[in-house]
CSV table of N, CA and C and ligand atoms in Angstrom, one decimal:
chain,number,residue,atom,x,y,z
A,1112,UNK,N,1.2,53.6,-30.8
A,1112,UNK,CA,2.5,53.4,-30.3
A,1112,UNK,C,2.5,52.3,-29.2
A,1113,UNK,N,1.5,52.5,-28.3
A,1113,UNK,CA,1.4,51.5,-27.2
A,1113,UNK,C,1.1,50.1,-27.7
A,1114,UNK,N,0.3,50.0,-28.7
A,1114,UNK,CA,0.0,48.8,-29.3
A,1114,UNK,C,1.2,48.1,-29.9
A,1115,UNK,N,2.1,48.8,-30.5
A,1115,UNK,CA,3.3,48.3,-31.1
A,1115,UNK,C,4.2,47.7,-30.0
A,1116,UNK,N,4.3,48.4,-28.9
A,1116,UNK,CA,5.2,47.9,-27.8
A,1116,UNK,C,4.6,46.6,-27.3
A,1117,UNK,N,3.3,46.6,-27.1
A,1117,UNK,CA,2.6,45.4,-26.6
A,1117,UNK,C,2.9,44.2,-27.6
A,1118,UNK,N,2.8,44.5,-28.9
A,1118,UNK,CA,3.0,43.4,-29.9
A,1118,UNK,C,4.4,42.9,-29.8
A,1119,UNK,N,5.4,43.8,-29.6
A,1119,UNK,CA,6.8,43.5,-29.5
A,1119,UNK,C,7.0,42.6,-28.3
A,1120,UNK,N,6.4,43.0,-27.2
A,1120,UNK,CA,6.5,42.2,-25.9
A,1120,UNK,C,6.0,40.8,-26.1
A,1121,UNK,N,4.9,40.7,-26.8
A,1121,UNK,CA,4.2,39.4,-27.0
A,1121,UNK,C,5.1,38.6,-27.9
A,1122,UNK,N,5.7,39.2,-28.9
A,1122,UNK,CA,6.5,38.4,-29.8
A,1122,UNK,C,7.7,37.9,-29.1
A,1123,UNK,N,8.3,38.8,-28.2
A,1123,UNK,CA,9.5,38.4,-27.4
A,1123,UNK,C,9.1,37.2,-26.5
A,1124,UNK,N,8.0,37.3,-25.9
A,1124,UNK,CA,7.5,36.2,-25.0
A,1124,UNK,C,7.3,34.9,-25.7
A,1125,UNK,N,6.7,35.0,-26.9
A,1125,UNK,CA,6.5,33.7,-27.7
A,1125,UNK,C,7.9,33.1,-28.1
A,1126,UNK,N,8.8,34.0,-28.4
A,1126,UNK,CA,10.1,33.5,-28.8
A,1126,UNK,C,10.8,32.9,-27.6
A,1127,UNK,N,10.7,33.4,-26.4
A,1127,UNK,CA,11.3,32.9,-25.2
A,1127,UNK,C,10.7,31.5,-24.9
A,1128,UNK,N,9.3,31.4,-25.0
A,1128,UNK,CA,8.7,30.2,-24.7
A,1128,UNK,C,9.1,29.1,-25.7
A,1129,UNK,N,9.2,29.5,-26.9
A,1129,UNK,CA,9.7,28.6,-28.0
A,1129,UNK,C,11.0,28.0,-27.7
A,1130,UNK,N,11.9,28.9,-27.2
A,1130,UNK,CA,13.3,28.5,-26.9
A,1130,UNK,C,13.3,27.5,-25.7
A,1131,UNK,N,12.6,27.9,-24.7
A,1131,UNK,CA,12.6,27.0,-23.5
A,1131,UNK,C,12.0,25.7,-23.8
A,1132,UNK,N,11.0,25.7,-24.7
A,1132,UNK,CA,10.3,24.4,-25.0
A,1132,UNK,C,11.4,23.5,-25.7
A,1133,UNK,N,12.2,24.1,-26.6
A,1133,UNK,CA,13.2,23.3,-27.3
A,1133,UNK,C,14.2,22.8,-26.3
A,1134,UNK,N,14.6,23.6,-25.3
A,1134,UNK,CA,15.6,23.2,-24.3
A,1134,UNK,C,15.1,22.0,-23.5
A,1135,UNK,N,13.8,22.0,-23.1
A,1135,UNK,CA,13.2,21.0,-22.3
A,1135,UNK,C,13.2,19.6,-23.1
A,1136,UNK,N,12.8,19.7,-24.4
A,1136,UNK,CA,12.6,18.5,-25.1
A,1136,UNK,C,14.0,17.8,-25.3
A,1137,UNK,N,15.1,18.6,-25.5
A,1137,UNK,CA,16.4,18.0,-25.6
A,1137,UNK,C,16.8,17.4,-24.3
A,1138,UNK,N,16.5,18.0,-23.2
A,1138,UNK,CA,16.8,17.5,-21.8
A,1138,UNK,C,16.2,16.1,-21.6
A,1139,UNK,N,14.9,16.1,-22.0
A,1139,UNK,CA,14.1,14.8,-21.8
A,1139,UNK,C,14.8,13.7,-22.5
A,1140,UNK,N,15.3,13.9,-23.7
A,1140,UNK,CA,16.0,12.8,-24.4
A,1140,UNK,C,17.2,12.3,-23.7
A,1141,UNK,N,17.9,13.3,-23.0
A,1141,UNK,CA,19.1,12.9,-22.3
A,1141,UNK,C,18.7,12.1,-21.0
A,1142,UNK,N,17.6,12.5,-20.4
A,1142,UNK,CA,17.2,11.9,-19.1
A,1142,UNK,C,16.7,10.5,-19.3
A,1143,UNK,N,16.1,10.2,-20.4
A,1143,UNK,CA,15.5,8.9,-20.7
A,1143,UNK,C,16.5,7.8,-20.8
A,1144,UNK,N,17.7,8.1,-21.3
A,1144,UNK,CA,18.7,7.1,-21.5
A,1144,UNK,C,19.1,6.3,-20.2
A,1145,UNK,N,19.5,7.0,-19.2
A,1145,UNK,CA,20.0,6.3,-18.0
A,1145,UNK,C,18.8,5.6,-17.3
A,1146,UNK,N,17.6,6.1,-17.3
A,1146,UNK,CA,16.5,5.4,-16.6
A,1146,UNK,C,16.2,4.1,-17.2
A,1147,UNK,N,16.4,4.0,-18.5
A,1147,UNK,CA,16.1,2.7,-19.2
A,1147,UNK,C,17.1,1.7,-18.9
A,1148,UNK,N,18.3,2.1,-18.4
A,1148,UNK,CA,19.4,1.1,-18.1
A,1148,UNK,C,19.1,0.5,-16.7
A,1149,UNK,N,18.3,1.1,-15.9
A,1149,UNK,CA,18.1,0.6,-14.5
A,1149,UNK,C,16.6,0.2,-14.3
A,1150,UNK,N,16.2,-0.9,-14.8
A,1150,UNK,CA,14.8,-1.3,-14.6
A,1150,UNK,C,14.5,-1.5,-13.2
A,1151,UNK,N,13.3,-1.2,-12.7
A,1151,UNK,CA,12.9,-1.4,-11.3
A,1151,UNK,C,12.8,-2.9,-11.0
A,1152,UNK,N,13.3,-3.3,-9.8
A,1152,UNK,CA,13.2,-4.7,-9.4
A,1152,UNK,C,11.8,-4.9,-8.8
A,1153,UNK,N,11.4,-6.1,-8.7
A,1153,UNK,CA,10.1,-6.5,-8.1
A,1153,UNK,C,8.9,-6.2,-9.1
A,1154,UNK,N,7.8,-5.9,-8.5
A,1154,UNK,CA,6.6,-5.7,-9.3
A,1154,UNK,C,5.7,-6.9,-9.4
A,1155,UNK,N,6.1,-7.9,-8.7
A,1155,UNK,CA,5.3,-9.2,-8.7
A,1155,UNK,C,4.2,-9.1,-7.6
A,1156,UNK,N,3.1,-9.9,-7.8
A,1156,UNK,CA,2.1,-10.0,-6.7
A,1156,UNK,C,2.3,-11.3,-6.0
A,1157,UNK,N,2.5,-11.2,-4.7
A,1157,UNK,CA,2.8,-12.4,-3.9
A,1157,UNK,C,1.6,-12.6,-3.0
A,1158,UNK,N,1.0,-13.8,-3.1
A,1158,UNK,CA,-0.1,-14.2,-2.3
A,1158,UNK,C,0.3,-15.2,-1.2
A,1159,UNK,N,0.1,-14.8,0.0
A,1159,UNK,CA,0.5,-15.7,1.1
A,1159,UNK,C,-0.7,-15.9,2.1
A,1160,UNK,N,-0.9,-17.1,2.5
A,1160,UNK,CA,-1.9,-17.4,3.6
A,1160,UNK,C,-1.1,-17.8,4.8
A,1161,UNK,N,-1.3,-17.1,5.9
A,1161,UNK,CA,-0.6,-17.4,7.1
A,1161,UNK,C,-1.6,-18.1,8.0
A,1162,UNK,N,-1.2,-19.4,8.3
A,1162,UNK,CA,-2.1,-20.2,9.2
A,1162,UNK,C,-1.6,-20.0,10.7
A,1163,UNK,N,-2.5,-19.7,11.5
A,1163,UNK,CA,-2.2,-19.4,12.9
A,1163,UNK,C,-2.7,-20.6,13.8
A,1164,UNK,N,-1.9,-21.0,14.7
A,1164,UNK,CA,-2.3,-22.0,15.7
A,1164,UNK,C,-1.9,-21.5,17.1
A,1165,UNK,N,-2.2,-22.2,18.2
A,1165,UNK,CA,-1.7,-21.9,19.5
A,1165,UNK,C,-0.3,-22.4,19.7
A,1166,UNK,N,0.8,-21.6,19.6
A,1166,UNK,CA,0.8,-20.2,19.5
A,1166,UNK,C,2.0,-19.8,18.5
A,1167,UNK,N,1.7,-20.0,17.2
A,1167,UNK,CA,2.7,-19.7,16.2
A,1167,UNK,C,2.0,-19.4,14.9
A,1168,UNK,N,2.8,-18.9,14.0
A,1168,UNK,CA,2.3,-18.6,12.6
A,1168,UNK,C,3.0,-19.6,11.7
A,1169,UNK,N,2.4,-20.1,10.6
A,1169,UNK,CA,3.0,-21.0,9.7
A,1169,UNK,C,4.1,-20.3,8.9
A,1170,UNK,N,4.0,-19.0,8.7
A,1170,UNK,CA,4.9,-18.2,7.9
A,1170,UNK,C,5.5,-17.1,8.8
A,1171,UNK,N,6.5,-17.5,9.7
A,1171,UNK,CA,7.0,-16.4,10.5
A,1171,UNK,C,8.0,-15.5,9.8
A,1172,UNK,N,8.4,-15.9,8.6
A,1172,UNK,CA,9.3,-15.1,7.8
A,1172,UNK,C,8.9,-15.1,6.4
A,1173,UNK,N,8.5,-13.9,5.9
A,1173,UNK,CA,8.0,-13.7,4.6
A,1173,UNK,C,8.9,-12.8,3.8
A,1174,UNK,N,9.4,-13.2,2.7
A,1174,UNK,CA,10.4,-12.4,1.9
A,1174,UNK,C,9.8,-11.9,0.6
A,1175,UNK,N,10.1,-10.7,0.3
A,1175,UNK,CA,9.6,-10.1,-0.9
A,1175,UNK,C,10.5,-9.0,-1.4
A,1176,UNK,N,10.3,-8.6,-2.7
A,1176,UNK,CA,11.2,-7.6,-3.3
A,1176,UNK,C,10.5,-6.2,-3.2
A,1177,UNK,N,11.4,-5.2,-3.2
A,1177,UNK,CA,10.8,-3.8,-3.3
A,1177,UNK,C,10.0,-3.7,-4.6
A,1178,UNK,N,8.8,-3.2,-4.5
A,1178,UNK,CA,8.0,-3.0,-5.6
A,1178,UNK,C,6.9,-4.1,-5.8
A,1179,UNK,N,7.1,-5.1,-5.0
A,1179,UNK,CA,6.1,-6.2,-5.0
A,1179,UNK,C,4.8,-5.8,-4.3
A,1180,UNK,N,3.7,-6.4,-4.7
A,1180,UNK,CA,2.5,-6.3,-3.9
A,1180,UNK,C,2.2,-7.6,-3.2
A,1181,UNK,N,2.0,-7.4,-1.9
A,1181,UNK,CA,1.8,-8.6,-1.0
A,1181,UNK,C,0.3,-8.7,-0.7
A,1182,UNK,N,-0.3,-9.8,-1.0
A,1182,UNK,CA,-1.6,-10.1,-0.5
A,1182,UNK,C,-1.5,-11.2,0.6
A,1183,UNK,N,-1.8,-10.7,1.8
A,1183,UNK,CA,-1.6,-11.6,2.9
A,1183,UNK,C,-3.0,-11.9,3.6
A,1184,UNK,N,-3.2,-13.2,3.8
A,1184,UNK,CA,-4.5,-13.7,4.4
A,1184,UNK,C,-4.2,-14.4,5.7
A,1185,UNK,N,-5.0,-14.1,6.7
A,1185,UNK,CA,-4.8,-14.8,7.9
A,1185,UNK,C,-5.9,-15.9,8.0
A,1186,UNK,N,-5.5,-17.1,8.4
A,1186,UNK,CA,-6.4,-18.2,8.6
A,1186,UNK,C,-6.1,-18.8,10.0
A,1187,UNK,N,-7.1,-18.8,10.8
A,1187,UNK,CA,-7.0,-19.4,12.2
A,1187,UNK,C,-7.2,-20.9,12.1
A,1188,UNK,N,-6.2,-21.6,12.3
A,1188,UNK,CA,-6.3,-23.1,12.3
A,1188,UNK,C,-6.7,-23.6,13.7
A,1189,UNK,N,-6.2,-23.0,14.7
A,1189,UNK,CA,-6.5,-23.4,16.1
A,1189,UNK,C,-6.4,-22.1,17.0
A,1190,UNK,N,-7.4,-21.9,17.7
A,1190,UNK,CA,-7.4,-20.7,18.5
A,1190,UNK,C,-7.9,-19.5,17.8
A,1191,UNK,N,-8.0,-18.4,18.5
A,1191,UNK,CA,-8.4,-17.1,17.9
A,1191,UNK,C,-7.3,-16.1,17.9
A,1192,UNK,N,-6.8,-15.8,16.7
A,1192,UNK,CA,-5.6,-14.9,16.6
A,1192,UNK,C,-5.8,-13.8,15.6
A,1193,UNK,N,-5.0,-12.8,15.7
A,1193,UNK,CA,-5.0,-11.7,14.8
A,1193,UNK,C,-3.6,-11.6,14.2
A,1194,UNK,N,-3.5,-10.8,13.2
A,1194,UNK,CA,-2.1,-10.5,12.6
A,1194,UNK,C,-2.1,-9.0,12.3
A,1195,UNK,N,-1.2,-8.4,13.0
A,1195,UNK,CA,-1.1,-6.9,12.8
A,1195,UNK,C,0.4,-6.5,12.6
A,1196,UNK,N,0.5,-5.5,11.6
A,1196,UNK,CA,1.8,-4.9,11.4
A,1196,UNK,C,1.5,-3.4,11.3
A,1197,UNK,N,1.9,-2.6,12.4
A,1197,UNK,CA,1.6,-1.2,12.4
A,1197,UNK,C,2.3,-0.5,11.2
A,1198,UNK,N,3.6,-0.9,11.0
A,1198,UNK,CA,4.4,-0.3,9.9
A,1198,UNK,C,3.8,-0.4,8.5
A,1199,UNK,N,3.1,-1.5,8.3
A,1199,UNK,CA,2.5,-1.7,7.0
A,1199,UNK,C,1.0,-1.4,6.9
A,1200,UNK,N,0.5,-1.0,8.1
A,1200,UNK,CA,-1.0,-0.7,8.1
A,1200,UNK,C,-1.8,-2.0,7.9
A,1201,UNK,N,-1.3,-3.1,8.4
A,1201,UNK,CA,-2.1,-4.4,8.3
A,1201,UNK,C,-2.7,-4.7,9.6
A,1202,UNK,N,-4.0,-5.1,9.6
A,1202,UNK,CA,-4.7,-5.5,10.9
A,1202,UNK,C,-5.7,-6.5,10.5
A,1203,UNK,N,-5.3,-7.8,10.6
A,1203,UNK,CA,-6.2,-8.9,10.1
A,1203,UNK,C,-6.8,-9.7,11.2
A,1204,UNK,N,-8.1,-10.1,11.0
A,1204,UNK,CA,-8.7,-11.1,11.8
A,1204,UNK,C,-8.9,-12.3,10.9
A,1205,UNK,N,-9.4,-13.4,11.5
A,1205,UNK,CA,-9.5,-14.7,10.8
A,1205,UNK,C,-10.3,-14.5,9.4
A,1206,UNK,N,-9.6,-15.0,8.4
A,1206,UNK,CA,-10.3,-15.0,7.1
A,1206,UNK,C,-10.1,-13.7,6.3
A,1207,UNK,N,-9.5,-12.7,6.9
A,1207,UNK,CA,-9.3,-11.4,6.2
A,1207,UNK,C,-8.0,-11.4,5.4
A,1208,UNK,N,-8.1,-10.6,4.3
A,1208,UNK,CA,-6.9,-10.4,3.5
A,1208,UNK,C,-6.5,-8.9,3.4
A,1209,UNK,N,-5.3,-8.6,3.4
A,1209,UNK,CA,-4.8,-7.2,3.2
A,1209,UNK,C,-3.9,-7.2,2.0
A,1210,UNK,N,-4.0,-6.1,1.2
A,1210,UNK,CA,-3.1,-5.9,0.0
A,1210,UNK,C,-2.2,-4.8,0.3
A,1211,UNK,N,-0.9,-5.0,0.3
A,1211,UNK,CA,0.1,-4.0,0.6
A,1211,UNK,C,1.1,-3.8,-0.5
A,1212,UNK,N,1.3,-2.6,-0.9
A,1212,UNK,CA,2.4,-2.3,-1.9
A,1212,UNK,C,3.7,-2.1,-1.1
A,1213,UNK,N,4.7,-2.9,-1.4
A,1213,UNK,CA,6.0,-2.8,-0.6
A,1213,UNK,C,6.9,-1.9,-1.3
A,1214,UNK,N,6.9,-0.6,-0.9
A,1214,UNK,CA,7.7,0.4,-1.6
A,1214,UNK,C,9.1,0.6,-1.1
A,1215,UNK,N,9.3,0.2,0.2
A,1215,UNK,CA,10.5,0.5,0.9
A,1215,UNK,C,11.2,-0.8,1.4
A,1216,UNK,N,12.5,-0.9,1.2
A,1216,UNK,CA,13.2,-2.0,1.8
A,1216,UNK,C,13.2,-1.9,3.3
A,1217,UNK,N,13.2,-3.1,3.9
A,1217,UNK,CA,13.2,-3.1,5.4
A,1217,UNK,C,12.6,-4.4,6.0
A,1218,UNK,N,12.7,-4.5,7.3
A,1218,UNK,CA,12.1,-5.6,8.0
A,1218,UNK,C,10.9,-5.1,8.8
A,1219,UNK,N,9.7,-5.7,8.5
A,1219,UNK,CA,8.5,-5.2,9.1
A,1219,UNK,C,8.0,-6.3,10.0
A,1220,UNK,N,7.9,-6.0,11.3
A,1220,UNK,CA,7.4,-7.0,12.3
A,1220,UNK,C,5.9,-7.1,12.2
A,1221,UNK,N,5.4,-8.3,12.4
A,1221,UNK,CA,4.0,-8.5,12.7
A,1221,UNK,C,3.8,-9.3,13.9
A,1222,UNK,N,2.6,-9.2,14.5
A,1222,UNK,CA,2.3,-9.9,15.7
A,1222,UNK,C,0.9,-10.2,15.9
A,1223,UNK,N,0.5,-11.0,16.8
A,1223,UNK,CA,-0.9,-11.3,17.2
A,1223,UNK,C,-1.4,-10.1,18.0
A,1224,UNK,N,-2.6,-9.6,17.7
A,1224,UNK,CA,-3.1,-8.5,18.5
A,1224,UNK,C,-4.4,-8.9,19.2
A,1225,UNK,N,-4.6,-10.2,19.3
A,1225,UNK,CA,-5.8,-10.7,20.1
A,1225,UNK,C,-5.2,-11.5,21.3
A,1226,UNK,N,-5.6,-11.1,22.5
A,1226,UNK,CA,-5.1,-11.8,23.7
A,1226,UNK,C,-5.6,-13.3,23.6
A,1227,UNK,N,-4.6,-14.2,23.3
A,1227,UNK,CA,-5.0,-15.6,23.0
A,1227,UNK,C,-4.5,-16.6,24.0
A,1228,UNK,N,-3.9,-16.2,25.0
A,1228,UNK,CA,-3.5,-17.1,26.0
A,1228,UNK,C,-2.0,-17.0,26.4
A,1229,UNK,N,-1.5,-18.1,27.0
A,1229,UNK,CA,-0.1,-18.0,27.5
A,1229,UNK,C,1.0,-17.8,26.5
A,1230,UNK,N,0.8,-18.3,25.3
A,1230,UNK,CA,1.8,-18.1,24.2
A,1230,UNK,C,1.7,-16.9,23.3
A,1231,UNK,N,0.8,-16.0,23.7
A,1231,UNK,CA,0.4,-14.9,22.9
A,1231,UNK,C,1.7,-14.1,22.5
A,1232,UNK,N,2.6,-13.9,23.4
A,1232,UNK,CA,3.8,-13.0,23.1
A,1232,UNK,C,4.7,-13.7,22.1
A,1233,UNK,N,4.6,-15.0,21.9
A,1233,UNK,CA,5.4,-15.7,21.0
A,1233,UNK,C,5.0,-15.6,19.6
A,1234,UNK,N,3.8,-15.1,19.4
A,1234,UNK,CA,3.2,-15.0,18.1
A,1234,UNK,C,3.7,-13.8,17.3
A,1235,UNK,N,4.9,-13.9,16.8
A,1235,UNK,CA,5.5,-12.8,16.1
A,1235,UNK,C,6.1,-13.3,14.7
A,1236,UNK,N,6.3,-12.4,13.8
A,1236,UNK,CA,6.9,-12.8,12.6
A,1236,UNK,C,7.4,-11.5,11.9
A,1237,UNK,N,8.0,-11.7,10.7
A,1237,UNK,CA,8.5,-10.5,10.0
A,1237,UNK,C,8.4,-10.7,8.5
A,1238,UNK,N,8.2,-9.5,7.9
A,1238,UNK,CA,8.2,-9.4,6.4
A,1238,UNK,C,9.4,-8.7,6.0
A,1239,UNK,N,10.3,-9.4,5.3
A,1239,UNK,CA,11.6,-8.8,4.9
A,1239,UNK,C,11.5,-8.4,3.4
A,1240,UNK,N,11.6,-7.1,3.2
A,1240,UNK,CA,11.5,-6.5,1.9
A,1240,UNK,C,12.9,-6.1,1.4
A,1241,UNK,N,13.4,-6.7,0.3
A,1241,UNK,CA,14.8,-6.5,-0.2
A,1241,UNK,C,14.8,-5.8,-1.5
B,1641,CU,CU1,-2.5,-13.6,20.6
């Protein structure tokens, strides 16, 4: 007797799982349609070398799209400078490259983080992600 009840329960369980599996697969078909209509923007890899002199950057404004990957290299042309963006987790010294995935739209400031003299505070720029 106990065995029969257990078998019935098992059968009911299998039937329920089967039904829910069918429900899920039909939902997936519906969900795929709208996502195909809105392809993600960006996705390109952008390579930029920023040349630093006393006291400015050659690329004070860098523009990119959401979803892009930015490869940013710092090259010191004159003086000793750094390039840091806390928001993007970038901290470069001369000759270094950082690779950043730009997931969120926004304006990200960067600045020199090596005390380089009287124009140090002018060494700022921004990365604009649209
Ligand atoms: Cu500086």
